[in-house]
Amino acid sequence: MGQNFTTISEIGEFELIKRITTEFPKNQTSTIAGIGDDAAVIATENLQQTVVTSDMLVEGVHFDIVYTPLKHLGYKAVVVNLSDLAAMNAKPTQILINIAISSRYTVESIEELYDGVRIACEEYKVDLIGGDTTSSKSGLVISVTAIGVAKSEEIIYRNGASKNQLVCVTGDLGGAFLGLTLLEREKRVFLEDGNMQPALEGFEYPLQRQLRPTARTDMRLIFETLNLIPTSMIDISDGLSSDINHLCIQSNVGCMIFENKLPFDPSVIELAAKFNLNSSLCALNGGEDYELLFTIQQSDFEKVKNHPDISVIGFITEASEGMKMELADGNIIDLSMKGWNSFSEA
């Protein structure tokens, strides 16, 4: 006998909320009141400033339920918002989640989604303090608002870069796009032949980068340990090319990036070759790596030059020089905003 699933209409909205939120403990002392009242109550401490961000994930636009496990989706929905807080050098503290659910989702499937949310909350020590649920006529929609704190002098904006400063990135690039490319290929194969087993072995890292990304909230403490204050910062969500453009436009500067300085995991290079793709283009235009792109003073180079998780990839120029990249062969190209765009198919 197969498992019996429960429709949401059988138990109602309030019982669903009770089921999916009872396993969320408090991680922050600043959370005074969370789920269960008309609004949440958060304490402010040590004259810190509150940093708030919001993001939406829409089925068919931002995720495909065919190859995205709901637990991973819940986890990712939290992480993509915490990444924005990391880009401001803020400490994440609370989140709110709003979901719109179509009738084809069961109670059990929404519980699985919130299992992923709970795991992310535990890993990043944030509290789920509220949200809303409603019905949807067109699939699943998830909207997350994330709240963080930082002292005013700790917050890093996009507009602080200036000429001759160094451009740095954390981690490695291109993996999330290639993980998505692999999943899309396997989906096409499955639709052609439902008996085919997915060929994913050996590429666990790019798949993880797509399905279970990491928010670089750890960099806040790393910067502190290095006695380093970036002059500007942004997270890489739309692709390196688009996000360096955002940073340069906000700072009214240009940049020169060097292709041979871009960091890649070996499995990403291997998978790019398998798909006959250029790994640099995957990094530039793919998006969803959620690494941090930031600038530092030249005098801080010694602090980062041997750090295993920071790569210096270029430098800032005058705005009149534009956003450029020197290719491995010495040619120079423009870095246009060709990253991921949710309205591109509209």
Short mmCIF file of C-alpha atoms in Angstrom, two decimals:
data_model
loop_
_atom_site.label_atom_id
_atom_site.label_comp_id
_atom_site.label_asym_id
_atom_site.label_seq_id
_atom_site.Cartn_x
_atom_site.Cartn_y
_atom_site.Cartn_z
CA MET A 1 0.00 0.00 0.00
CA GLY A 2 1.28 3.48 -0.87
CA GLN A 3 1.54 6.28 1.64
CA ASN A 4 -1.63 8.27 2.22
CA PHE A 5 -1.06 11.99 1.84
CA THR A 6 -3.09 14.72 3.48
CA THR A 7 -4.56 17.55 1.46
CA ILE A 8 -4.19 20.98 3.00
CA SER A 9 -7.95 21.51 2.77
CA GLU A 10 -8.46 18.55 5.13
CA ILE A 11 -6.71 20.24 8.05
CA GLY A 12 -6.98 23.93 7.22
CA GLU A 13 -4.48 26.80 7.26
CA PHE A 14 -4.12 27.15 11.05
CA GLU A 15 -3.41 23.47 11.64
CA LEU A 16 -0.87 23.54 8.78
CA ILE A 17 0.91 26.51 10.36
CA LYS A 18 0.97 24.70 13.70
CA ARG A 19 2.45 21.57 12.12
CA ILE A 20 5.22 23.31 10.19
CA THR A 21 6.35 25.72 12.91
CA THR A 22 6.34 23.72 16.16
CA GLU A 23 9.92 22.43 15.69
CA PHE A 24 11.56 25.86 15.48
CA PRO A 25 13.42 26.78 18.70
CA LYS A 26 14.73 30.26 19.49
CA ASN A 27 18.40 30.80 18.65
CA GLN A 28 18.63 34.55 19.31
CA THR A 29 18.18 36.36 22.63
CA SER A 30 16.89 39.34 20.64
CA THR A 31 13.78 37.35 19.66
CA ILE A 32 11.21 38.42 22.26
CA ALA A 33 8.07 37.10 20.54
CA GLY A 34 7.87 35.09 17.35
CA ILE A 35 5.17 32.96 15.76
CA GLY A 36 1.79 32.98 17.48
CA ASP A 37 0.91 36.67 17.73
CA ASP A 38 -0.08 39.40 15.26
CA ALA A 39 3.53 40.52 14.87
CA ALA A 40 6.99 39.58 16.06
CA VAL A 41 8.93 41.51 18.68
CA ILE A 42 12.71 41.95 18.38
CA ALA A 43 14.99 43.65 20.91
CA THR A 44 17.82 45.93 19.83
CA GLU A 45 21.15 45.68 21.60
CA ASN A 46 24.33 47.76 21.84
CA LEU A 47 23.07 50.49 19.49
CA GLN A 48 23.24 48.07 16.56
CA GLN A 49 21.49 48.88 13.29
CA THR A 50 18.91 46.54 11.79
CA VAL A 51 19.57 45.21 8.28
CA VAL A 52 16.58 43.83 6.35
CA THR A 53 16.35 42.01 3.02
CA SER A 54 13.64 40.13 1.14
CA ASP A 55 13.63 37.68 -1.75
CA MET A 56 11.05 35.62 -3.62
CA LEU A 57 11.29 32.18 -5.24
CA VAL A 58 8.61 31.31 -7.80
CA GLU A 59 7.98 27.83 -9.20
CA GLY A 60 8.78 27.67 -12.89
CA VAL A 61 10.92 30.81 -12.72
CA HIS A 62 13.44 30.24 -9.92
CA PHE A 63 13.12 26.50 -9.39
CA ASP A 64 11.86 23.35 -11.11
CA ILE A 65 10.13 20.93 -8.76
CA VAL A 66 11.02 18.01 -11.07
CA TYR A 67 14.61 17.94 -9.82
CA THR A 68 14.52 20.18 -6.73
CA PRO A 69 13.80 18.25 -3.50
CA LEU A 70 11.46 20.29 -1.31
CA LYS A 71 13.79 20.02 1.69
CA HIS A 72 16.61 21.51 -0.39
CA LEU A 73 14.25 24.21 -1.65
CA GLY A 74 13.31 25.25 1.89
CA TYR A 75 16.98 25.37 2.85
CA LYS A 76 17.93 27.38 -0.23
CA ALA A 77 15.08 29.87 0.27
CA VAL A 78 16.64 30.81 3.61
CA VAL A 79 20.24 30.83 2.39
CA VAL A 80 19.71 33.18 -0.56
CA ASN A 81 18.40 35.82 1.86
CA LEU A 82 21.13 35.29 4.43
CA SER A 83 23.61 35.77 1.60
CA ASP A 84 22.32 39.33 1.15
CA LEU A 85 22.93 39.98 4.85
CA ALA A 86 26.44 38.54 4.51
CA ALA A 87 27.03 41.00 1.66
CA MET A 88 26.26 43.84 4.09
CA ASN A 89 28.58 42.30 6.72
CA ALA A 90 25.59 41.88 9.04
CA LYS A 91 24.89 39.06 11.51
CA PRO A 92 21.66 37.20 10.58
CA THR A 93 19.16 36.93 13.43
CA GLN A 94 15.58 36.27 12.25
CA ILE A 95 13.54 35.36 9.16
CA LEU A 96 9.90 35.52 8.13
CA ILE A 97 8.47 33.24 5.44
CA ASN A 98 5.38 33.72 3.28
CA ILE A 99 4.24 30.85 1.05
CA ALA A 100 1.50 30.53 -1.56
CA ILE A 101 0.59 26.88 -2.14
CA SER A 102 -1.25 25.28 -5.05
CA SER A 103 -3.69 22.41 -4.46
CA ARG A 104 -1.30 19.76 -5.77
CA TYR A 105 0.94 20.15 -2.70
CA THR A 106 0.08 17.97 0.29
CA VAL A 107 0.57 18.68 3.97
CA GLU A 108 3.48 16.25 3.99
CA SER A 109 5.21 18.06 1.12
CA ILE A 110 4.97 21.42 2.90
CA GLU A 111 6.30 19.80 6.08
CA GLU A 112 9.27 18.59 4.02
CA LEU A 113 9.81 22.13 2.72
CA TYR A 114 9.86 23.46 6.28
CA ASP A 115 12.25 20.70 7.36
CA GLY A 116 14.75 22.37 5.03
CA VAL A 117 13.92 25.79 6.49
CA ARG A 118 14.45 24.43 10.01
CA ILE A 119 17.82 22.89 9.10
CA ALA A 120 19.00 26.22 7.65
CA CYS A 121 17.79 28.06 10.76
CA GLU A 122 19.73 25.67 12.97
CA GLU A 123 22.92 25.91 10.89
CA TYR A 124 22.91 29.69 10.67
CA LYS A 125 21.46 30.28 14.17
CA VAL A 126 18.49 32.35 13.02
CA ASP A 127 14.90 32.31 14.31
CA LEU A 128 11.77 31.87 12.23
CA ILE A 129 9.49 34.50 13.76
CA GLY A 130 6.47 34.67 11.44
CA GLY A 131 5.02 34.80 7.98
CA ASP A 132 1.84 33.97 6.10
CA THR A 133 0.31 31.15 4.08
CA THR A 134 -2.22 31.43 1.29
CA SER A 135 -3.42 29.51 -1.76
CA SER A 136 -1.96 29.80 -5.24
CA LYS A 137 -3.42 29.10 -8.67
CA SER A 138 -0.01 28.74 -10.31
CA GLY A 139 2.34 26.60 -8.25
CA LEU A 140 4.48 27.28 -5.21
CA VAL A 141 5.69 30.76 -4.28
CA ILE A 142 8.09 31.36 -1.37
CA SER A 143 8.94 34.83 -0.06
CA VAL A 144 11.51 35.21 2.70
CA THR A 145 12.41 38.32 4.67
CA ALA A 146 15.68 38.12 6.60
CA ILE A 147 16.74 40.40 9.44
CA GLY A 148 20.25 41.02 10.68
CA VAL A 149 22.19 43.39 12.89
CA ALA A 150 25.49 45.22 12.73
CA LYS A 151 27.12 48.27 14.24
CA SER A 152 27.02 51.22 11.87
CA GLU A 153 30.78 51.15 11.32
CA GLU A 154 30.65 47.44 10.39
CA ILE A 155 28.10 47.68 7.58
CA ILE A 156 29.60 47.47 4.08
CA TYR A 157 27.79 48.99 1.10
CA ARG A 158 28.22 48.66 -2.65
CA ASN A 159 29.29 52.27 -3.15
CA GLY A 160 32.66 52.34 -1.36
CA ALA A 161 35.03 51.19 -4.12
CA SER A 162 37.58 53.66 -5.50
CA LYS A 163 40.41 53.70 -8.04
CA ASN A 164 43.37 51.30 -7.50
CA GLN A 165 41.59 49.22 -4.85
CA LEU A 166 41.76 45.45 -5.31
CA VAL A 167 38.80 43.28 -6.36
CA CYS A 168 38.42 40.01 -4.44
CA VAL A 169 36.05 37.04 -4.35
CA THR A 170 35.49 34.30 -1.81
CA GLY A 171 35.38 30.61 -2.61
CA ASP A 172 35.04 29.47 -6.22
CA LEU A 173 32.72 30.32 -9.09
CA GLY A 174 30.59 28.74 -11.80
CA GLY A 175 29.55 25.63 -9.89
CA ALA A 176 25.89 26.50 -9.37
CA PHE A 177 25.27 27.17 -13.06
CA LEU A 178 26.92 23.90 -14.09
CA GLY A 179 24.94 22.02 -11.45
CA LEU A 180 21.76 23.48 -12.95
CA THR A 181 22.92 22.60 -16.47
CA LEU A 182 23.46 18.98 -15.37
CA LEU A 183 20.04 18.79 -13.73
CA GLU A 184 18.35 20.25 -16.80
CA ARG A 185 20.07 17.66 -19.01
CA GLU A 186 18.99 14.80 -16.80
CA LYS A 187 15.42 16.15 -16.76
CA ARG A 188 15.34 16.07 -20.58
CA VAL A 189 16.67 12.52 -20.59
CA PHE A 190 14.05 11.46 -18.02
CA LEU A 191 11.20 13.02 -20.01
CA GLU A 192 12.36 11.09 -23.08
CA ASP A 193 12.75 7.81 -21.19
CA GLY A 194 11.31 7.46 -17.70
CA ASN A 195 13.36 4.31 -17.09
CA MET A 196 16.70 6.07 -17.40
CA GLN A 197 18.62 6.60 -14.18
CA PRO A 198 20.21 10.04 -13.68
CA ALA A 199 23.95 10.18 -14.43
CA LEU A 200 25.10 12.44 -11.60
CA GLU A 201 27.98 10.51 -10.08
CA GLY A 202 31.23 12.42 -9.72
CA PHE A 203 29.62 15.84 -9.86
CA GLU A 204 28.27 16.10 -6.33
CA TYR A 205 29.97 19.45 -5.75
CA PRO A 206 28.31 21.40 -8.60
CA LEU A 207 24.97 19.82 -7.67
CA GLN A 208 25.40 20.92 -4.08
CA ARG A 209 26.26 24.43 -5.23
CA GLN A 210 22.93 24.57 -7.06
CA LEU A 211 20.61 22.70 -4.70
CA ARG A 212 22.16 23.45 -1.31
CA PRO A 213 24.22 26.65 -1.55
CA THR A 214 26.13 28.33 1.24
CA ALA A 215 25.66 31.86 2.55
CA ARG A 216 29.06 33.32 3.38
CA THR A 217 28.06 34.57 6.81
CA ASP A 218 31.39 33.14 8.01
CA MET A 219 33.30 35.94 6.27
CA ARG A 220 32.21 38.45 8.89
CA LEU A 221 34.41 36.76 11.48
CA ILE A 222 37.17 36.07 8.96
CA PHE A 223 37.36 39.78 8.12
CA GLU A 224 37.51 40.53 11.82
CA THR A 225 40.31 38.00 12.36
CA LEU A 226 42.27 39.47 9.43
CA ASN A 227 41.68 43.00 10.74
CA LEU A 228 40.25 43.72 7.29
CA ILE A 229 37.39 46.05 6.39
CA PRO A 230 36.26 45.73 2.75
CA THR A 231 35.51 49.07 1.13
CA SER A 232 32.52 47.72 -0.84
CA MET A 233 30.78 44.36 -1.16
CA ILE A 234 28.01 42.47 -2.98
CA ASP A 235 27.03 38.80 -3.15
CA ILE A 236 27.31 36.96 -6.47
CA SER A 237 23.72 35.94 -7.19
CA ASP A 238 23.28 36.97 -10.86
CA GLY A 239 26.77 36.13 -12.13
CA LEU A 240 30.15 37.82 -11.69
CA SER A 241 29.69 40.04 -14.75
CA SER A 242 26.36 41.49 -13.60
CA ASP A 243 27.35 41.85 -9.97
CA ILE A 244 30.68 43.59 -10.65
CA ASN A 245 28.65 45.97 -12.83
CA HIS A 246 26.25 46.64 -9.95
CA LEU A 247 29.13 47.35 -7.59
CA CYS A 248 30.99 49.59 -10.06
CA ILE A 249 27.89 51.58 -11.00
CA GLN A 250 27.05 52.19 -7.35
CA SER A 251 30.64 53.28 -6.67
CA ASN A 252 30.97 55.25 -9.93
CA VAL A 253 34.13 53.38 -10.94
CA GLY A 254 35.34 50.90 -13.54
CA CYS A 255 37.34 47.69 -13.13
CA MET A 256 39.83 45.35 -14.73
CA ILE A 257 39.32 41.65 -14.00
CA PHE A 258 41.80 38.95 -15.01
CA GLU A 259 40.39 35.69 -16.37
CA ASN A 260 43.40 33.68 -15.17
CA LYS A 261 42.72 34.82 -11.59
CA LEU A 262 39.15 33.48 -11.42
CA PRO A 263 38.87 30.62 -8.87
CA PHE A 264 37.35 27.28 -9.95
CA ASP A 265 36.87 23.92 -8.30
CA PRO A 266 38.40 21.11 -10.43
CA SER A 267 35.03 19.36 -10.75
CA VAL A 268 33.55 22.55 -12.20
CA ILE A 269 36.26 22.75 -14.86
CA GLU A 270 35.71 19.07 -15.67
CA LEU A 271 31.93 19.45 -15.96
CA ALA A 272 32.25 22.57 -18.09
CA ALA A 273 34.48 20.64 -20.51
CA LYS A 274 31.94 17.80 -20.54
CA PHE A 275 29.27 20.24 -21.72
CA ASN A 276 31.70 21.99 -24.08
CA LEU A 277 31.31 25.19 -22.06
CA ASN A 278 33.85 27.80 -21.05
CA SER A 279 34.15 27.75 -17.25
CA SER A 280 34.89 31.49 -17.19
CA LEU A 281 31.63 32.24 -19.00
CA CYS A 282 29.81 30.04 -16.47
CA ALA A 283 31.25 32.19 -13.67
CA LEU A 284 30.54 35.46 -15.46
CA ASN A 285 26.96 34.80 -16.55
CA GLY A 286 25.66 31.83 -14.57
CA GLY A 287 24.76 33.18 -11.14
CA GLU A 288 23.67 31.61 -7.84
CA ASP A 289 27.19 31.03 -6.51
CA TYR A 290 26.39 33.25 -3.48
CA GLU A 291 30.04 34.00 -2.92
CA LEU A 292 31.07 37.52 -1.87
CA LEU A 293 32.62 40.01 -4.28
CA PHE A 294 34.40 42.83 -2.47
CA THR A 295 37.08 45.49 -2.75
CA ILE A 296 39.97 46.27 -0.41
CA GLN A 297 42.74 48.84 -0.10
CA GLN A 298 46.00 47.89 -1.84
CA SER A 299 47.70 48.14 1.55
CA ASP A 300 45.60 45.18 2.72
CA PHE A 301 46.93 42.82 0.05
CA GLU A 302 49.31 41.11 2.47
CA LYS A 303 46.33 40.19 4.69
CA VAL A 304 44.57 38.21 1.95
CA LYS A 305 47.28 37.01 -0.43
CA ASN A 306 47.71 33.63 1.27
CA HIS A 307 44.16 33.13 2.50
CA PRO A 308 42.78 29.85 1.06
CA ASP A 309 39.26 31.24 0.63
CA ILE A 310 39.98 34.68 -0.85
CA SER A 311 41.17 35.36 -4.41
CA VAL A 312 42.31 38.74 -5.75
CA ILE A 313 40.91 38.85 -9.29
CA GLY A 314 41.48 42.45 -10.42
CA PHE A 315 41.51 46.11 -9.52
CA ILE A 316 39.31 49.20 -9.67
CA THR A 317 39.78 51.82 -12.40
CA GLU A 318 38.25 55.16 -13.36
CA ALA A 319 34.58 55.01 -14.37
CA SER A 320 35.51 56.28 -17.84
CA GLU A 321 37.54 53.08 -18.44
CA GLY A 322 34.46 50.88 -18.02
CA MET A 323 34.18 47.31 -16.74
CA LYS A 324 36.74 45.12 -18.51
CA MET A 325 38.29 41.65 -18.33
CA GLU A 326 41.66 40.59 -19.64
CA LEU A 327 41.33 37.11 -21.15
CA ALA A 328 43.93 34.40 -20.72
CA ASP A 329 45.17 35.12 -24.27
CA GLY A 330 45.71 38.81 -23.48
CA ASN A 331 42.66 40.17 -25.29
CA ILE A 332 40.41 42.56 -23.35
CA ILE A 333 36.60 42.38 -23.41
CA ASP A 334 33.77 44.40 -21.91
CA LEU A 335 32.01 42.92 -18.88
CA SER A 336 28.38 43.46 -19.80
CA MET A 337 25.41 42.65 -17.56
CA LYS A 338 24.55 39.26 -19.08
CA GLY A 339 23.79 37.45 -15.85
CA TRP A 340 20.58 35.67 -14.92
CA ASN A 341 17.43 37.75 -15.39
CA SER A 342 14.06 36.49 -14.13
CA PHE A 343 12.24 38.70 -16.67
CA SER A 344 14.23 37.50 -19.70
CA GLU A 345 11.55 35.05 -20.79
CA ALA A 346 8.62 37.33 -19.92
#
